[in-house]
PDB file of C-alpha atoms in Angstrom:
ATOM      1  CA  UNK A 108       0.095  -0.033   0.132  1.00  0.00           C
ATOM      2  CA  UNK A 109       1.070   3.303  -0.985  1.00  0.00           C
ATOM      3  CA  UNK A 110       1.487   6.527   1.724  1.00  0.00           C
ATOM      4  CA  UNK A 111      -1.359   8.839   0.850  1.00  0.00           C
ATOM      5  CA  UNK A 112      -0.885  11.995   0.448  1.00  0.00           C
ATOM      6  CA  UNK A 113      -3.504  15.101   2.044  1.00  0.00           C
ATOM      7  CA  UNK A 114      -3.824  18.817   1.233  1.00  0.00           C
ATOM      8  CA  UNK A 115      -2.399  18.412  -2.332  1.00  0.00           C
ATOM      9  CA  UNK A 116      -1.792  21.807  -3.536  1.00  0.00           C
ATOM     10  CA  UNK A 117      -3.681  21.956  -7.077  1.00  0.00           C
ATOM     11  CA  UNK A 118      -0.595  22.843  -9.463  1.00  0.00           C
ATOM     12  CA  UNK A 119       1.255  19.548  -7.942  1.00  0.00           C
ATOM     13  CA  UNK A 120      -2.423  17.378  -8.768  1.00  0.00           C
ATOM     14  CA  UNK A 121      -2.277  19.352 -12.670  1.00  0.00           C
ATOM     15  CA  UNK A 122       1.193  17.923 -12.533  1.00  0.00           C
ATOM     16  CA  UNK A 123       1.237  15.037 -11.967  1.00  0.00           C
ATOM     17  CA  UNK A 124      -1.963  14.908 -15.198  1.00  0.00           C
ATOM     18  CA  UNK A 125      -0.036  16.363 -16.996  1.00  0.00           C
ATOM     19  CA  UNK A 126       3.045  13.717 -16.930  1.00  0.00           C
ATOM     20  CA  UNK A 127       0.127  11.237 -16.831  1.00  0.00           C
ATOM     21  CA  UNK A 128      -1.033  12.884 -19.910  1.00  0.00           C
ATOM     22  CA  UNK A 129       2.545  12.873 -21.540  1.00  0.00           C
ATOM     23  CA  UNK A 130       2.885   8.636 -21.132  1.00  0.00           C
ATOM     24  CA  UNK A 131      -0.197   8.003 -22.624  1.00  0.00           C
ATOM     25  CA  UNK A 132      -2.407   7.081 -19.873  1.00  0.00           C
ATOM     26  CA  UNK A 133      -5.830   6.908 -20.257  1.00  0.00           C
ATOM     27  CA  UNK A 134      -7.970   9.974 -17.966  1.00  0.00           C
ATOM     28  CA  UNK A 135      -9.721   6.827 -16.052  1.00  0.00           C
ATOM     29  CA  UNK A 136      -6.527   5.628 -15.515  1.00  0.00           C
ATOM     30  CA  UNK A 137      -5.370   8.702 -13.850  1.00  0.00           C
ATOM     31  CA  UNK A 138      -8.064   8.982 -11.658  1.00  0.00           C
ATOM     32  CA  UNK A 139      -7.903   6.413 -10.237  1.00  0.00           C
ATOM     33  CA  UNK A 140      -4.778   6.761  -9.169  1.00  0.00           C
ATOM     34  CA  UNK A 141      -4.835  10.353  -7.524  1.00  0.00           C
ATOM     35  CA  UNK A 142      -7.158   8.917  -5.893  1.00  0.00           C
ATOM     36  CA  UNK A 143      -5.216   6.275  -4.807  1.00  0.00           C
ATOM     37  CA  UNK A 144      -2.615   9.187  -3.602  1.00  0.00           C
ATOM     38  CA  UNK A 145      -4.178  11.763  -1.991  1.00  0.00           C
ATOM     39  CA  UNK A 146      -7.238  10.298  -1.098  1.00  0.00           C
ATOM     40  CA  UNK A 147     -11.062  10.463  -2.398  1.00  0.00           C
ATOM     41  CA  UNK A 148     -11.460  13.882  -2.181  1.00  0.00           C
ATOM     42  CA  UNK A 149      -8.437  15.138  -4.163  1.00  0.00           C
ATOM     43  CA  UNK A 150      -9.532  15.977  -7.419  1.00  0.00           C
ATOM     44  CA  UNK A 151     -13.429  14.306  -9.278  1.00  0.00           C
ATOM     45  CA  UNK A 152     -13.058  12.113 -13.113  1.00  0.00           C
ATOM     46  CA  UNK A 153     -14.253  14.795 -15.480  1.00  0.00           C
ATOM     47  CA  UNK A 154     -12.002  17.844 -13.868  1.00  0.00           C
ATOM     48  CA  UNK A 155      -8.896  14.910 -14.972  1.00  0.00           C
ATOM     49  CA  UNK A 156     -10.379  15.136 -18.233  1.00  0.00           C
ATOM     50  CA  UNK A 157     -10.916  18.811 -18.895  1.00  0.00           C
ATOM     51  CA  UNK A 158      -6.800  19.212 -17.441  1.00  0.00           C
ATOM     52  CA  UNK A 159      -7.016  16.320 -20.232  1.00  0.00           C
ATOM     53  CA  UNK A 160      -7.961  17.642 -22.871  1.00  0.00           C
ATOM     54  CA  UNK A 161      -6.228  21.020 -22.344  1.00  0.00           C
ATOM     55  CA  UNK A 162      -3.266  19.792 -21.776  1.00  0.00           C
ATOM     56  CA  UNK A 163      -3.682  17.563 -25.599  1.00  0.00           C
ATOM     57  CA  UNK A 164      -5.221  21.099 -26.955  1.00  0.00           C
ATOM     58  CA  UNK A 165      -1.321  22.893 -25.525  1.00  0.00           C
ATOM     59  CA  UNK A 166      -2.033  24.391 -22.407  1.00  0.00           C
ATOM     60  CA  UNK A 167       0.829  23.889 -19.949  1.00  0.00           C
ATOM     61  CA  UNK A 168       0.455  26.197 -17.531  1.00  0.00           C
ATOM     62  CA  UNK A 169      -0.546  24.251 -14.796  1.00  0.00           C
ATOM     63  CA  UNK A 170      -1.090  27.098 -12.211  1.00  0.00           C
ATOM     64  CA  UNK A 171      -4.329  28.763 -11.479  1.00  0.00           C
ATOM     65  CA  UNK A 172      -4.833  31.548 -14.022  1.00  0.00           C
ATOM     66  CA  UNK A 173      -5.147  35.152 -12.842  1.00  0.00           C
ATOM     67  CA  UNK A 174      -8.521  35.668 -11.944  1.00  0.00           C
ATOM     68  CA  UNK A 175     -10.871  39.800 -13.085  1.00  0.00           C
ATOM     69  CA  UNK A 176     -12.512  40.066  -9.986  1.00  0.00           C
ATOM     70  CA  UNK A 177     -14.310  42.597  -7.363  1.00  0.00           C
ATOM     71  CA  UNK A 178     -10.691  43.912  -5.489  1.00  0.00           C
ATOM     72  CA  UNK A 179     -10.678  44.035  -1.969  1.00  0.00           C
ATOM     73  CA  UNK A 180     -11.459  47.727  -0.499  1.00  0.00           C
ATOM     74  CA  UNK A 181      -9.877  46.812   2.419  1.00  0.00           C
ATOM     75  CA  UNK A 182      -5.948  47.620   2.634  1.00  0.00           C
ATOM     76  CA  UNK A 183      -3.908  49.288   5.054  1.00  0.00           C
ATOM     77  CA  UNK A 184      -4.415  52.543   5.375  1.00  0.00           C
ATOM     78  CA  UNK A 185      -7.704  51.962   5.708  1.00  0.00           C
ATOM     79  CA  UNK A 186      -7.224  49.773   8.591  1.00  0.00           C
ATOM     80  CA  UNK A 187      -5.467  52.229  10.728  1.00  0.00           C
ATOM     81  CA  UNK A 188      -8.073  54.863   9.978  1.00  0.00           C
ATOM     82  CA  UNK A 189     -10.299  52.685  11.062  1.00  0.00           C
ATOM     83  CA  UNK A 190      -8.029  51.866  14.793  1.00  0.00           C
ATOM     84  CA  UNK A 191      -7.941  55.554  15.247  1.00  0.00           C
ATOM     85  CA  UNK A 192     -11.214  56.243  14.996  1.00  0.00           C
ATOM     86  CA  UNK A 193     -12.053  53.393  17.744  1.00  0.00           C
ATOM     87  CA  UNK A 194      -9.213  54.363  20.131  1.00  0.00           C
ATOM     88  CA  UNK A 195     -11.002  57.971  20.424  1.00  0.00           C
ATOM     89  CA  UNK A 196     -14.072  56.046  21.799  1.00  0.00           C
ATOM     90  CA  UNK A 197     -13.807  52.815  22.776  1.00  0.00           C
ATOM     91  CA  UNK A 198     -17.733  53.558  23.447  1.00  0.00           C
ATOM     92  CA  UNK A 199     -18.800  52.605  19.627  1.00  0.00           C
ATOM     93  CA  UNK A 200     -20.932  50.758  17.337  1.00  0.00           C
ATOM     94  CA  UNK A 201     -20.526  49.026  13.606  1.00  0.00           C
ATOM     95  CA  UNK A 202     -23.258  51.163  12.535  1.00  0.00           C
ATOM     96  CA  UNK A 203     -21.329  53.886  14.804  1.00  0.00           C
ATOM     97  CA  UNK A 204     -17.782  53.189  12.130  1.00  0.00           C
ATOM     98  CA  UNK A 205     -20.922  52.620   8.892  1.00  0.00           C
ATOM     99  CA  UNK A 206     -21.530  56.442   9.702  1.00  0.00           C
ATOM    100  CA  UNK A 207     -17.478  57.762   9.898  1.00  0.00           C
ATOM    101  CA  UNK A 208     -16.400  55.041   6.733  1.00  0.00           C
ATOM    102  CA  UNK A 209     -19.912  54.522   4.554  1.00  0.00           C
ATOM    103  CA  UNK A 210     -18.023  53.856   1.240  1.00  0.00           C
ATOM    104  CA  UNK A 211     -17.635  50.526   3.765  1.00  0.00           C
ATOM    105  CA  UNK A 212     -20.214  47.119   4.193  1.00  0.00           C
ATOM    106  CA  UNK A 213     -20.659  47.007   8.375  1.00  0.00           C
ATOM    107  CA  UNK A 214     -19.309  42.926   7.407  1.00  0.00           C
ATOM    108  CA  UNK A 215     -16.307  44.578   6.221  1.00  0.00           C
ATOM    109  CA  UNK A 216     -16.121  47.051   9.448  1.00  0.00           C
ATOM    110  CA  UNK A 217     -17.031  44.291  11.848  1.00  0.00           C
ATOM    111  CA  UNK A 218     -13.541  41.875  10.445  1.00  0.00           C
ATOM    112  CA  UNK A 219     -11.643  44.450  10.494  1.00  0.00           C
ATOM    113  CA  UNK A 220     -12.520  45.716  14.181  1.00  0.00           C
ATOM    114  CA  UNK A 221     -12.544  41.160  14.817  1.00  0.00           C
ATOM    115  CA  UNK A 222      -9.888  39.805  13.105  1.00  0.00           C
ATOM    116  CA  UNK A 223      -7.723  42.539  10.994  1.00  0.00           C
ATOM    117  CA  UNK A 224      -7.080  44.932  14.925  1.00  0.00           C
ATOM    118  CA  UNK A 225      -8.384  41.790  17.168  1.00  0.00           C
ATOM    119  CA  UNK A 226     -11.051  43.730  19.605  1.00  0.00           C
ATOM    120  CA  UNK A 227     -13.277  41.613  20.629  1.00  0.00           C
ATOM    121  CA  UNK A 228     -17.791  42.701  22.337  1.00  0.00           C
ATOM    122  CA  UNK A 229     -16.930  43.037  26.790  1.00  0.00           C
ATOM    123  CA  UNK A 230     -20.163  44.922  27.772  1.00  0.00           C
ATOM    124  CA  UNK A 231     -20.780  48.058  25.877  1.00  0.00           C
ATOM    125  CA  UNK A 232     -16.040  48.642  25.425  1.00  0.00           C
ATOM    126  CA  UNK A 233     -14.576  46.677  22.695  1.00  0.00           C
ATOM    127  CA  UNK A 234     -11.662  45.954  23.843  1.00  0.00           C
ATOM    128  CA  UNK A 235      -8.154  44.036  22.481  1.00  0.00           C
ATOM    129  CA  UNK A 236      -8.080  40.515  23.244  1.00  0.00           C
ATOM    130  CA  UNK A 237      -4.847  40.114  23.650  1.00  0.00           C
ATOM    131  CA  UNK A 238      -4.892  41.932  27.415  1.00  0.00           C
ATOM    132  CA  UNK A 239      -4.491  39.343  29.822  1.00  0.00           C
ATOM    133  CA  UNK A 240      -7.208  39.311  32.723  1.00  0.00           C
ATOM    134  CA  UNK A 241      -4.631  41.758  34.922  1.00  0.00           C
ATOM    135  CA  UNK A 242      -5.284  44.203  32.320  1.00  0.00           C
ATOM    136  CA  UNK A 243      -8.802  44.094  31.638  1.00  0.00           C
ATOM    137  CA  UNK A 244      -9.648  44.551  36.523  1.00  0.00           C
ATOM    138  CA  UNK A 245      -7.522  48.332  34.987  1.00  0.00           C
TER     139      UNK A 245
END
């Protein structure tokens, strides 16, 4: 029995598909071998066939192509401005922040406050998660 490899990179799996396709291995056999080594959730048989078709059509890149998508509005400057506003008054709500930053949704503001700045709600004040119990009692 072979050692299974968990959580492979997509480009790694595509490289294996490209290699086995160059050796003229059938797509069904490629899929069987991938499942044997990488586990059941590696890639569907249909996706293996799609990649084999692309490699046969001359596609050589195994990495994901850049996609055009909606750019993120969250950047370091914006996080700094939100942090400045929070430090002015720790008694704030996301709705109050939304009034100051109407171009950003409430969900994104909540993500900035909780994930990027590591604040959490304690009663009616926002405090840093990294504070110890001694700091909280002061």
